[in-house]
Amino acid sequence: MENILSYIPLDIALIAENFDRFMYGVWITLNLTFLALLLGGLLAIPIAIARASGHRILNPIVQTYTYVFRGTPLLVQTYLIYYGVGQFEVIRQSFLWDPILSSAWWCALIAFTLNTAAYTTELLRGAIADTPKGEVEAAIATGHSYRSRMRRIILPSAFRRAIPAYSNEVIFMLHGSVVASTITLQDILGVGRWLNGRYYLAYEGFITAALLYFLIVLCITWTFRWFERRYLRHLVRREVTSETNLPAPTTT
Amino acid sequence: MDLILEYQSQLISGTLMTIKLALSSLVVALFFGLLGAWAKLSSNRLAQRVANLYTTIVRGIPDLVLILLVFYGGQVTLNNTGAATGLWGYVEVSQFIAGAGTIGVIFGAYFTETFRGAIMAIPRGQIEAGISCGMPQSLIFRHIIWPQMVRFALPGFTNNWLVQLKTTALVSVIGLQDLVYNAFTAGRSTDKLFTFMAAAFVIYLVLTGISDLLLRALDRRYSRGVVRA
């Protein structure tokens, strides 16, 4: 073992020594990413319904919100909240300042939540708009109200249809969460940068971080594949057996 | 507002740097995207494997991690190889080259999927029809493949480009003086960070807005004659 390790041009012992720190970074990253995804997802559902309804007042407001948050980098959004908000004396004096807006963790969570909510809204809106017209007409014909139509017919199938696109959003949010390391948080990359800075290294911290992120993305991909197999089973093409291909027997 | 006017030269030079960086990395990305699509569609097993490995790795690692790794690690690797082989002396990797190169390689993976899909969407029969009409290869490419490939690839291209433009903001972390970096330093020195970050926010919005409009016009041009449901 010792012999094999000596061929790798990385200081494995140092990484192993600081592995608990990296585990703490994994915790921070997962915590931030999935909390933002949860809150953003919950926020996106009513917003997407409002957007899909084509309401005269709500629709333009929602559209502006998603346009603004999808048109600017997450880094700028996070900086704007973390560094920018302190410019205003009113906010610094308010009750929000001490526990929330002065903490990097909360600012990152707010920025990530607003960002992912904007993307998820557009994604859900697309899925809602893609509902087959016949299903909606059938629901109307059987006397479903708008609310029960949404709850029983449109949303369940829209959620299912959104799964593949949502898996991309989850991965992008994980990729985006590295922004947290630029506002002093010790997420996976934060720990990697700390390690490299402390021991004056060029690779170890970043390569460990890259491997950890890669593992998390693999887990997310597998989970979503399982979800798709389970919830999109009705969309998979059935195998055509050779029997059904045979011409119908002629009756004589 | 006066403050922004006072620092406008910094903001403008930052904006220009961001545009330059985005366009340079786009060229790299298009090159890797075409190469990747070719590899994925080729019958060569090895090329397919390499292309799959490339897209999987890029999808699995966040952009900023790769940028930092290339900028700090790449520099050391380059100088160590130079010292070991004696072929070159001390070289310094600039932030611009590290940033544009890495972002280009990352988005090349996304363009690979876009181009692969676009090429596969062209009905094979149309190319065969061209051959049977006696069209030479170049004419088939110009009149049959190219217009349709552009049409099929444009939505994906637009999406990738907008994400790429926003990703260039991360290069400010390694100290390239782009829009975010300049707005941040201006905000720091005047103690008005909100004002300057908001200015950067609006400039990014304008940049993505203009790209969106231009690409939509291009999309209309290339989908003339297509009936949409």
Tab-separated table of C-alpha atoms in Angstrom:
chain	number	residue	atom	x	y	z
A	1	MET	CA	0.000	0.000	0.000
A	2	GLU	CA	2.755	2.405	1.001
A	3	ASN	CA	4.489	1.695	-2.270
A	4	ILE	CA	1.452	2.392	-4.383
A	5	LEU	CA	0.729	5.621	-2.551
A	6	SER	CA	4.208	6.936	-3.186
A	7	TYR	CA	3.531	6.925	-6.928
A	8	ILE	CA	0.581	9.286	-6.611
A	9	PRO	CA	1.885	12.859	-6.771
A	10	LEU	CA	-0.608	13.985	-4.129
A	11	ASP	CA	-0.239	14.245	-0.393
A	12	ILE	CA	-2.834	11.601	0.471
A	13	ALA	CA	-1.922	11.619	4.158
A	14	LEU	CA	-2.691	15.315	4.406
A	15	ILE	CA	-6.088	14.831	2.754
A	16	ALA	CA	-6.856	11.929	5.094
A	17	GLU	CA	-5.815	14.015	8.066
A	18	ASN	CA	-8.260	16.758	7.096
A	19	PHE	CA	-10.980	14.432	5.907
A	20	ASP	CA	-13.349	15.307	8.747
A	21	ARG	CA	-13.196	18.918	7.594
A	22	PHE	CA	-14.146	17.838	4.101
A	23	MET	CA	-17.027	15.840	5.550
A	24	TYR	CA	-18.181	18.974	7.317
A	25	GLY	CA	-17.938	20.768	3.948
A	26	VAL	CA	-20.084	18.063	2.365
A	27	TRP	CA	-22.640	18.625	5.101
A	28	ILE	CA	-22.693	22.403	4.493
A	29	THR	CA	-22.975	21.968	0.720
A	30	LEU	CA	-25.767	19.389	0.907
A	31	ASN	CA	-27.553	21.349	3.597
A	32	LEU	CA	-27.523	24.595	1.607
A	33	THR	CA	-28.323	22.980	-1.746
A	34	PHE	CA	-31.198	20.822	-0.622
A	35	LEU	CA	-32.728	23.361	1.734
A	36	ALA	CA	-32.683	25.906	-1.114
A	37	LEU	CA	-34.178	23.319	-3.476
A	38	LEU	CA	-36.908	22.465	-0.975
A	39	LEU	CA	-37.847	26.076	-0.210
A	40	GLY	CA	-37.468	27.148	-3.839
A	41	GLY	CA	-39.570	24.205	-4.991
A	42	LEU	CA	-42.348	25.006	-2.538
A	43	LEU	CA	-42.227	28.637	-3.623
A	44	ALA	CA	-42.268	27.701	-7.301
A	45	ILE	CA	-45.491	25.670	-7.246
A	46	PRO	CA	-47.950	28.533	-6.567
A	47	ILE	CA	-45.892	30.926	-8.702
A	48	ALA	CA	-45.922	28.496	-11.637
A	49	ILE	CA	-49.685	28.058	-11.321
A	50	ALA	CA	-50.092	31.841	-11.366
A	51	ARG	CA	-47.812	32.075	-14.403
A	52	ALA	CA	-49.638	29.319	-16.271
A	53	SER	CA	-53.034	30.849	-15.524
A	54	GLY	CA	-52.181	33.888	-17.655
A	55	HIS	CA	-53.581	36.217	-14.999
A	56	ARG	CA	-53.544	39.828	-16.179
A	57	ILE	CA	-51.680	41.232	-13.161
A	58	LEU	CA	-49.894	38.211	-11.667
A	59	ASN	CA	-48.445	36.898	-14.910
A	60	PRO	CA	-46.321	39.985	-15.787
A	61	ILE	CA	-45.035	40.187	-12.207
A	62	VAL	CA	-43.994	36.541	-12.191
A	63	GLN	CA	-42.502	36.864	-15.648
A	64	THR	CA	-40.379	39.818	-14.559
A	65	TYR	CA	-39.196	37.894	-11.499
A	66	THR	CA	-38.147	34.807	-13.445
A	67	TYR	CA	-36.596	36.914	-16.203
A	68	VAL	CA	-34.476	38.930	-13.784
A	69	PHE	CA	-33.262	35.936	-11.784
A	70	ARG	CA	-32.598	33.785	-14.815
A	71	GLY	CA	-30.821	36.584	-16.657
A	72	THR	CA	-28.126	37.343	-14.069
A	73	PRO	CA	-25.337	35.231	-12.551
A	74	LEU	CA	-25.955	33.579	-9.191
A	75	LEU	CA	-22.642	35.045	-8.022
A	76	VAL	CA	-23.918	38.592	-8.570
A	77	GLN	CA	-27.222	37.816	-6.854
A	78	THR	CA	-25.394	36.413	-3.829
A	79	TYR	CA	-22.980	39.357	-3.649
A	80	LEU	CA	-25.878	41.776	-3.956
A	81	ILE	CA	-27.565	40.250	-0.914
A	82	TYR	CA	-24.504	39.473	1.212
A	83	TYR	CA	-22.350	42.542	0.553
A	84	GLY	CA	-24.957	44.942	-0.805
A	85	VAL	CA	-27.759	44.980	1.722
A	86	GLY	CA	-25.502	46.314	4.486
A	87	GLN	CA	-25.261	49.613	2.624
A	88	PHE	CA	-28.642	50.655	3.978
A	89	GLU	CA	-28.727	51.978	7.497
A	90	VAL	CA	-32.423	51.084	7.810
A	91	ILE	CA	-31.722	47.404	7.298
A	92	ARG	CA	-28.691	47.431	9.557
A	93	GLN	CA	-30.855	48.792	12.370
A	94	SER	CA	-33.758	46.428	11.758
A	95	PHE	CA	-34.430	43.135	13.522
A	96	LEU	CA	-33.532	41.246	10.330
A	97	TRP	CA	-29.890	42.297	10.418
A	98	ASP	CA	-28.424	40.506	13.387
A	99	PRO	CA	-29.580	36.916	13.006
A	100	ILE	CA	-30.181	36.783	9.255
A	101	LEU	CA	-28.825	39.351	6.817
A	102	SER	CA	-25.398	39.651	8.414
A	103	SER	CA	-24.800	35.902	8.240
A	104	ALA	CA	-23.231	34.416	5.134
A	105	TRP	CA	-25.197	31.199	5.490
A	106	TRP	CA	-28.572	32.914	5.489
A	107	CYS	CA	-27.638	35.206	2.600
A	108	ALA	CA	-26.500	32.238	0.528
A	109	LEU	CA	-29.703	30.386	1.357
A	110	ILE	CA	-31.873	33.363	0.353
A	111	ALA	CA	-30.004	33.915	-2.921
A	112	PHE	CA	-30.023	30.194	-3.838
A	113	THR	CA	-33.712	29.835	-2.967
A	114	LEU	CA	-34.786	32.811	-5.076
A	115	ASN	CA	-32.582	31.598	-7.935
A	116	THR	CA	-33.783	28.012	-8.026
A	117	ALA	CA	-37.407	29.109	-7.534
A	118	ALA	CA	-37.160	31.188	-10.724
A	119	TYR	CA	-35.800	28.285	-12.782
A	120	THR	CA	-38.222	25.766	-11.273
A	121	THR	CA	-41.166	28.085	-11.970
A	122	GLU	CA	-40.405	28.216	-15.690
A	123	LEU	CA	-39.811	24.471	-15.781
A	124	LEU	CA	-43.143	23.734	-14.073
A	125	ARG	CA	-44.963	26.247	-16.234
A	126	GLY	CA	-43.726	24.393	-19.291
A	127	ALA	CA	-44.878	21.080	-17.837
A	128	ILE	CA	-48.301	22.513	-16.975
A	129	ALA	CA	-48.678	24.000	-20.454
A	130	ASP	CA	-47.783	20.618	-21.954
A	131	THR	CA	-50.758	18.871	-20.357
A	132	PRO	CA	-52.648	17.107	-23.149
A	133	LYS	CA	-55.694	19.188	-24.007
A	134	GLY	CA	-57.915	16.111	-23.989
A	135	GLU	CA	-57.168	15.443	-20.319
A	136	VAL	CA	-58.221	18.956	-19.346
A	137	GLU	CA	-61.360	18.748	-21.487
A	138	ALA	CA	-62.243	15.381	-19.960
A	139	ALA	CA	-61.830	16.889	-16.487
A	140	ILE	CA	-64.106	19.798	-17.388
A	141	ALA	CA	-66.644	17.438	-18.921
A	142	THR	CA	-66.782	15.367	-15.736
A	143	GLY	CA	-67.519	18.487	-13.717
A	144	HIS	CA	-64.118	19.197	-12.101
A	145	SER	CA	-63.711	22.740	-10.828
A	146	TYR	CA	-60.537	24.694	-11.633
A	147	ARG	CA	-59.049	23.794	-8.258
A	148	SER	CA	-59.775	20.113	-8.364
A	149	ARG	CA	-58.640	19.983	-11.988
A	150	MET	CA	-55.300	21.451	-10.927
A	151	ARG	CA	-54.968	19.190	-7.911
A	152	ARG	CA	-56.146	15.917	-9.396
A	153	ILE	CA	-55.361	16.058	-13.112
A	154	ILE	CA	-52.896	18.728	-14.163
A	155	LEU	CA	-50.325	18.914	-11.351
A	156	PRO	CA	-49.752	15.166	-10.841
A	157	SER	CA	-48.968	14.635	-14.497
A	158	ALA	CA	-47.047	17.916	-14.770
A	159	PHE	CA	-44.788	16.939	-11.848
A	160	ARG	CA	-44.039	13.633	-13.490
A	161	ARG	CA	-43.267	15.249	-16.807
A	162	ALA	CA	-40.944	17.734	-15.096
A	163	ILE	CA	-38.736	15.037	-13.490
A	164	PRO	CA	-36.053	14.794	-16.224
A	165	ALA	CA	-35.669	18.578	-16.501
A	166	TYR	CA	-35.717	18.945	-12.732
A	167	SER	CA	-32.799	16.544	-12.344
A	168	ASN	CA	-30.762	19.013	-14.396
A	169	GLU	CA	-31.863	21.855	-12.150
A	170	VAL	CA	-30.787	19.908	-9.053
A	171	ILE	CA	-27.340	19.299	-10.549
A	172	PHE	CA	-27.036	22.948	-11.602
A	173	MET	CA	-27.980	24.065	-8.104
A	174	LEU	CA	-25.279	21.813	-6.660
A	175	HIS	CA	-22.795	23.287	-9.137
A	176	GLY	CA	-24.027	26.765	-8.233
A	177	SER	CA	-23.624	26.185	-4.512
A	178	VAL	CA	-19.836	26.636	-4.883
A	179	VAL	CA	-20.617	30.358	-4.861
A	180	ALA	CA	-21.016	29.939	-1.085
A	181	SER	CA	-17.247	29.487	-0.816
A	182	THR	CA	-16.753	33.023	-2.178
A	183	ILE	CA	-18.668	34.536	0.726
A	184	THR	CA	-16.523	32.881	3.397
A	185	LEU	CA	-18.613	29.715	3.889
A	186	GLN	CA	-16.751	26.442	4.427
A	187	ASP	CA	-18.575	24.271	1.903
A	188	ILE	CA	-16.711	21.528	0.013
A	189	LEU	CA	-14.838	23.986	-2.184
A	190	GLY	CA	-14.375	26.310	0.791
A	191	VAL	CA	-12.529	23.556	2.651
A	192	GLY	CA	-10.506	22.761	-0.477
A	193	ARG	CA	-9.448	26.376	-0.819
A	194	TRP	CA	-8.630	26.568	2.870
A	195	LEU	CA	-6.435	23.455	2.651
A	196	ASN	CA	-4.571	24.737	-0.395
A	197	GLY	CA	-4.089	28.144	1.149
A	198	ARG	CA	-2.933	26.824	4.500
A	199	TYR	CA	-0.375	24.303	3.225
A	200	TYR	CA	0.503	26.222	0.067
A	201	LEU	CA	-0.631	23.458	-2.281
A	202	ALA	CA	-1.819	23.534	-5.876
A	203	TYR	CA	-3.911	20.388	-6.295
A	204	GLU	CA	-4.886	18.468	-3.173
A	205	GLY	CA	-7.788	20.577	-1.943
A	206	PHE	CA	-9.326	21.157	-5.371
A	207	ILE	CA	-8.970	17.551	-6.513
A	208	THR	CA	-10.558	16.234	-3.312
A	209	ALA	CA	-13.382	18.756	-3.744
A	210	ALA	CA	-13.827	17.746	-7.399
A	211	LEU	CA	-14.065	14.051	-6.448
A	212	LEU	CA	-16.583	14.735	-3.689
A	213	TYR	CA	-18.773	16.818	-6.013
A	214	PHE	CA	-18.516	14.132	-8.663
A	215	LEU	CA	-19.723	11.487	-6.198
A	216	ILE	CA	-22.679	13.636	-5.149
A	217	VAL	CA	-23.671	14.242	-8.783
A	218	LEU	CA	-23.502	10.478	-9.421
A	219	CYS	CA	-25.829	9.851	-6.477
A	220	ILE	CA	-28.267	12.511	-7.716
A	221	THR	CA	-28.241	11.029	-11.227
A	222	TRP	CA	-28.914	7.518	-9.913
A	223	THR	CA	-31.734	8.735	-7.659
A	224	PHE	CA	-33.432	10.532	-10.512
A	225	ARG	CA	-33.022	7.539	-12.786
A	226	TRP	CA	-34.829	5.496	-10.174
A	227	PHE	CA	-37.551	8.160	-9.921
A	228	GLU	CA	-37.981	8.189	-13.687
A	229	ARG	CA	-38.259	4.405	-13.846
A	230	ARG	CA	-40.855	4.504	-11.106
A	231	TYR	CA	-42.962	7.500	-12.060
A	232	LEU	CA	-42.575	7.646	-15.824
A	233	ARG	CA	-43.137	3.940	-16.390
A	234	HIS	CA	-46.274	4.680	-18.398
A	235	LEU	CA	-44.224	6.652	-20.927
A	236	VAL	CA	-41.719	3.894	-21.681
A	237	ARG	CA	-42.281	2.233	-25.007
A	238	ARG	CA	-43.431	-1.320	-24.592
A	239	GLU	CA	-41.272	-4.000	-26.127
A	240	VAL	CA	-42.970	-5.255	-29.232
A	241	THR	CA	-43.000	-9.029	-28.986
A	242	SER	CA	-42.597	-11.014	-32.141
A	243	GLU	CA	-46.102	-12.401	-31.757
A	244	THR	CA	-47.788	-9.040	-32.171
A	245	ASN	CA	-45.779	-8.477	-35.315
A	246	LEU	CA	-47.196	-11.521	-37.013
A	247	PRO	CA	-49.945	-10.901	-39.514
A	248	ALA	CA	-53.397	-11.669	-38.198
A	249	PRO	CA	-54.340	-15.272	-38.877
A	250	THR	CA	-56.761	-15.525	-41.719
A	251	THR	CA	-59.982	-17.222	-40.812
A	252	THR	CA	-61.159	-19.690	-43.298
B	1	MET	CA	-26.139	57.542	-9.807
B	2	ASP	CA	-23.392	60.185	-9.766
B	3	LEU	CA	-21.158	57.604	-8.195
B	4	ILE	CA	-21.753	55.177	-11.037
B	5	LEU	CA	-20.969	57.909	-13.582
B	6	GLU	CA	-17.767	58.658	-11.699
B	7	TYR	CA	-16.691	54.993	-11.976
B	8	GLN	CA	-18.186	54.405	-15.398
B	9	SER	CA	-14.845	53.752	-17.099
B	10	GLN	CA	-14.206	50.876	-14.680
B	11	LEU	CA	-17.644	49.421	-15.295
B	12	ILE	CA	-17.307	49.770	-19.063
B	13	SER	CA	-13.885	48.128	-19.155
B	14	GLY	CA	-15.256	45.337	-16.954
B	15	THR	CA	-18.221	44.834	-19.254
B	16	LEU	CA	-15.936	44.702	-22.287
B	17	MET	CA	-13.750	42.131	-20.524
B	18	THR	CA	-16.804	40.009	-19.726
B	19	ILE	CA	-17.938	40.139	-23.361
B	20	LYS	CA	-14.438	39.322	-24.606
B	21	LEU	CA	-14.163	36.411	-22.200
B	22	ALA	CA	-17.604	35.062	-23.120
B	23	LEU	CA	-16.912	35.251	-26.858
B	24	SER	CA	-13.438	33.683	-26.607
B	25	SER	CA	-14.756	30.834	-24.497
B	26	LEU	CA	-17.615	30.409	-26.994
B	27	VAL	CA	-15.088	29.800	-29.777
B	28	VAL	CA	-13.337	27.159	-27.661
B	29	ALA	CA	-16.698	25.630	-26.688
B	30	LEU	CA	-17.889	25.419	-30.295
B	31	PHE	CA	-14.656	23.699	-31.298
B	32	PHE	CA	-14.922	21.120	-28.502
B	33	GLY	CA	-18.658	20.763	-29.091
B	34	LEU	CA	-18.234	19.891	-32.773
B	35	LEU	CA	-15.348	17.572	-31.956
B	36	GLY	CA	-17.380	15.875	-29.233
B	37	ALA	CA	-20.466	15.492	-31.434
B	38	TRP	CA	-18.315	14.025	-34.186
B	39	ALA	CA	-16.740	11.587	-31.713
B	40	LYS	CA	-20.089	10.538	-30.255
B	41	LEU	CA	-21.587	9.942	-33.690
B	42	SER	CA	-18.535	8.204	-35.144
B	43	SER	CA	-18.344	4.443	-35.388
B	44	ASN	CA	-15.038	4.448	-33.556
B	45	ARG	CA	-15.539	2.849	-30.125
B	46	LEU	CA	-12.574	4.617	-28.562
B	47	ALA	CA	-13.755	8.048	-29.744
B	48	GLN	CA	-17.211	7.350	-28.315
B	49	ARG	CA	-15.730	6.296	-24.970
B	50	VAL	CA	-13.522	9.372	-24.728
B	51	ALA	CA	-16.410	11.696	-25.605
B	52	ASN	CA	-18.676	10.043	-23.040
B	53	LEU	CA	-16.013	10.309	-20.361
B	54	TYR	CA	-15.540	13.989	-21.243
B	55	THR	CA	-19.228	14.896	-20.914
B	56	THR	CA	-19.665	12.848	-17.719
B	57	ILE	CA	-16.696	14.425	-15.958
B	58	VAL	CA	-17.693	17.958	-16.909
B	59	ARG	CA	-21.273	17.375	-15.790
B	60	GLY	CA	-20.033	16.048	-12.457
B	61	ILE	CA	-17.687	18.836	-11.363
B	62	PRO	CA	-18.726	22.445	-10.679
B	63	ASP	CA	-17.266	25.110	-12.995
B	64	LEU	CA	-15.488	27.064	-10.282
B	65	VAL	CA	-13.654	23.960	-9.019
B	66	LEU	CA	-12.326	23.308	-12.518
B	67	ILE	CA	-11.375	26.952	-13.035
B	68	LEU	CA	-9.414	27.037	-9.767
B	69	LEU	CA	-7.815	23.676	-10.507
B	70	VAL	CA	-6.670	24.791	-13.950
B	71	PHE	CA	-5.521	28.203	-12.810
B	72	TYR	CA	-3.506	27.114	-9.765
B	73	GLY	CA	-2.770	23.481	-10.593
B	74	GLY	CA	-2.201	24.067	-14.304
B	75	GLN	CA	0.428	26.672	-13.606
B	76	VAL	CA	2.414	24.312	-11.364
B	77	THR	CA	2.060	21.379	-13.759
B	78	LEU	CA	3.200	23.478	-16.696
B	79	ASN	CA	6.255	24.774	-14.876
B	80	ASN	CA	7.159	21.369	-13.449
B	81	THR	CA	7.013	19.765	-16.888
B	82	GLY	CA	9.001	22.673	-18.267
B	83	ALA	CA	11.658	22.256	-15.599
B	84	ALA	CA	11.770	18.467	-15.992
B	85	THR	CA	12.092	18.462	-19.776
B	86	GLY	CA	13.971	21.724	-20.083
B	87	LEU	CA	11.849	22.712	-23.076
B	88	TRP	CA	10.539	25.955	-21.639
B	89	GLY	CA	11.303	28.240	-18.750
B	90	TYR	CA	8.941	29.831	-16.249
B	91	VAL	CA	5.539	30.540	-17.736
B	92	GLU	CA	2.662	32.327	-16.150
B	93	VAL	CA	-0.872	31.275	-16.991
B	94	SER	CA	-2.974	34.413	-17.257
B	95	GLN	CA	-6.390	34.540	-15.631
B	96	PHE	CA	-7.935	35.222	-19.019
B	97	ILE	CA	-6.472	32.143	-20.702
B	98	ALA	CA	-7.239	29.879	-17.741
B	99	GLY	CA	-10.797	31.215	-17.530
B	100	ALA	CA	-11.635	31.231	-21.239
B	101	GLY	CA	-10.020	27.830	-21.763
B	102	THR	CA	-11.739	26.135	-18.840
B	103	ILE	CA	-15.181	27.625	-19.489
B	104	GLY	CA	-14.772	26.745	-23.169
B	105	VAL	CA	-13.960	23.118	-22.372
B	106	ILE	CA	-16.847	22.913	-19.876
B	107	PHE	CA	-19.424	24.282	-22.295
B	108	GLY	CA	-17.980	22.227	-25.119
B	109	ALA	CA	-19.528	19.270	-23.306
B	110	TYR	CA	-22.951	20.909	-23.350
B	111	PHE	CA	-22.566	21.901	-27.010
B	112	THR	CA	-21.614	18.290	-27.789
B	113	GLU	CA	-25.097	17.189	-26.780
B	114	THR	CA	-26.733	20.055	-28.671
B	115	PHE	CA	-24.904	19.365	-31.931
B	116	ARG	CA	-25.333	15.617	-31.661
B	117	GLY	CA	-29.077	16.044	-31.297
B	118	ALA	CA	-29.240	18.507	-34.184
B	119	ILE	CA	-27.331	16.290	-36.597
B	120	MET	CA	-29.377	13.245	-35.647
B	121	ALA	CA	-32.612	15.176	-36.243
B	122	ILE	CA	-31.964	15.571	-39.984
B	123	PRO	CA	-33.902	12.880	-41.855
B	124	ARG	CA	-31.493	10.549	-43.603
B	125	GLY	CA	-33.754	10.339	-46.640
B	126	GLN	CA	-33.194	14.003	-47.463
B	127	ILE	CA	-29.448	13.486	-47.784
B	128	GLU	CA	-30.033	10.403	-49.895
B	129	ALA	CA	-32.424	12.408	-52.071
B	130	GLY	CA	-29.685	14.995	-52.553
B	131	ILE	CA	-27.238	12.309	-53.636
B	132	SER	CA	-29.714	10.817	-56.071
B	133	CYS	CA	-30.302	14.236	-57.619
B	134	GLY	CA	-26.580	14.355	-58.322
B	135	MET	CA	-25.743	17.106	-55.826
B	136	PRO	CA	-22.064	17.292	-54.861
B	137	GLN	CA	-21.111	16.915	-51.164
B	138	SER	CA	-20.581	20.631	-50.665
B	139	LEU	CA	-23.994	21.479	-52.093
B	140	ILE	CA	-25.685	18.872	-49.899
B	141	PHE	CA	-24.019	20.369	-46.864
B	142	ARG	CA	-24.871	23.939	-47.853
B	143	HIS	CA	-28.449	23.406	-48.925
B	144	ILE	CA	-29.677	20.444	-46.890
B	145	ILE	CA	-27.598	19.829	-43.768
B	146	TRP	CA	-26.490	23.298	-42.668
B	147	PRO	CA	-29.841	25.168	-42.647
B	148	GLN	CA	-31.563	22.369	-40.758
B	149	MET	CA	-28.681	21.745	-38.381
B	150	VAL	CA	-28.709	25.432	-37.434
B	151	ARG	CA	-32.454	25.336	-36.941
B	152	PHE	CA	-32.367	22.265	-34.729
B	153	ALA	CA	-29.338	23.443	-32.761
B	154	LEU	CA	-30.462	27.053	-32.174
B	155	PRO	CA	-32.685	26.560	-29.099
B	156	GLY	CA	-29.967	24.540	-27.367
B	157	PHE	CA	-27.315	27.005	-28.511
B	158	THR	CA	-29.276	29.957	-27.092
B	159	ASN	CA	-29.673	28.216	-23.780
B	160	ASN	CA	-25.990	27.218	-23.554
B	161	TRP	CA	-24.798	30.678	-24.514
B	162	LEU	CA	-26.916	32.395	-21.849
B	163	VAL	CA	-25.638	30.013	-19.153
B	164	GLN	CA	-22.081	30.464	-20.404
B	165	LEU	CA	-22.315	34.250	-20.328
B	166	LYS	CA	-23.427	34.086	-16.699
B	167	THR	CA	-20.743	31.534	-15.818
B	168	THR	CA	-17.989	33.960	-16.852
B	169	ALA	CA	-18.802	35.894	-13.653
B	170	LEU	CA	-16.977	33.147	-11.713
B	171	VAL	CA	-13.650	34.125	-13.265
B	172	SER	CA	-13.652	37.198	-11.027
B	173	VAL	CA	-12.777	34.782	-8.210
B	174	ILE	CA	-9.311	34.168	-9.693
B	175	GLY	CA	-8.868	37.917	-10.093
B	176	LEU	CA	-9.664	38.625	-13.724
B	177	GLN	CA	-10.882	42.208	-13.931
B	178	ASP	CA	-14.287	41.496	-15.388
B	179	LEU	CA	-17.587	43.198	-14.625
B	180	VAL	CA	-18.091	41.580	-11.210
B	181	TYR	CA	-14.513	42.229	-10.100
B	182	ASN	CA	-14.541	45.883	-11.154
B	183	ALA	CA	-17.975	46.552	-9.691
B	184	PHE	CA	-16.878	44.909	-6.448
B	185	THR	CA	-13.669	46.903	-6.102
B	186	ALA	CA	-15.485	50.137	-6.969
B	187	GLY	CA	-18.123	49.310	-4.362
B	188	ARG	CA	-15.478	48.462	-1.764
B	189	SER	CA	-13.576	51.690	-2.220
B	190	THR	CA	-16.695	53.872	-2.020
B	191	ASP	CA	-18.484	51.769	0.604
B	192	LYS	CA	-21.513	51.586	-1.683
B	193	LEU	CA	-21.489	47.910	-2.594
B	194	PHE	CA	-25.199	47.676	-3.227
B	195	THR	CA	-25.136	50.457	-5.807
B	196	PHE	CA	-22.314	48.872	-7.792
B	197	MET	CA	-23.482	45.278	-7.535
B	198	ALA	CA	-26.915	46.462	-8.667
B	199	ALA	CA	-25.263	48.176	-11.627
B	200	ALA	CA	-23.488	44.920	-12.525
B	201	PHE	CA	-26.799	43.094	-12.086
B	202	VAL	CA	-28.506	45.411	-14.579
B	203	ILE	CA	-25.621	45.199	-17.066
B	204	TYR	CA	-25.787	41.390	-17.031
B	205	LEU	CA	-29.528	41.633	-17.566
B	206	VAL	CA	-28.973	43.883	-20.579
B	207	LEU	CA	-26.332	41.519	-22.011
B	208	THR	CA	-28.549	38.444	-21.685
B	209	GLY	CA	-31.531	40.431	-22.983
B	210	ILE	CA	-29.686	41.529	-26.120
B	211	SER	CA	-28.397	37.994	-26.768
B	212	ASP	CA	-31.887	36.643	-26.346
B	213	LEU	CA	-33.355	39.125	-28.847
B	214	LEU	CA	-30.637	38.536	-31.456
B	215	LEU	CA	-30.820	34.756	-31.200
B	216	ARG	CA	-34.597	34.835	-31.393
B	217	ALA	CA	-34.380	36.866	-34.598
B	218	LEU	CA	-31.945	34.287	-35.953
B	219	ASP	CA	-34.319	31.517	-34.931
B	220	ARG	CA	-37.164	33.179	-36.840
B	221	ARG	CA	-34.925	33.473	-39.884
B	222	TYR	CA	-33.909	29.819	-39.826
B	223	SER	CA	-37.352	28.423	-39.080
B	224	ARG	CA	-39.080	30.124	-42.009
B	225	GLY	CA	-41.372	27.604	-43.571
B	226	VAL	CA	-41.738	25.507	-40.436
B	227	VAL	CA	-45.268	25.123	-39.187
B	228	ARG	CA	-45.430	25.177	-35.405
B	229	ALA	CA	-48.250	23.530	-33.540
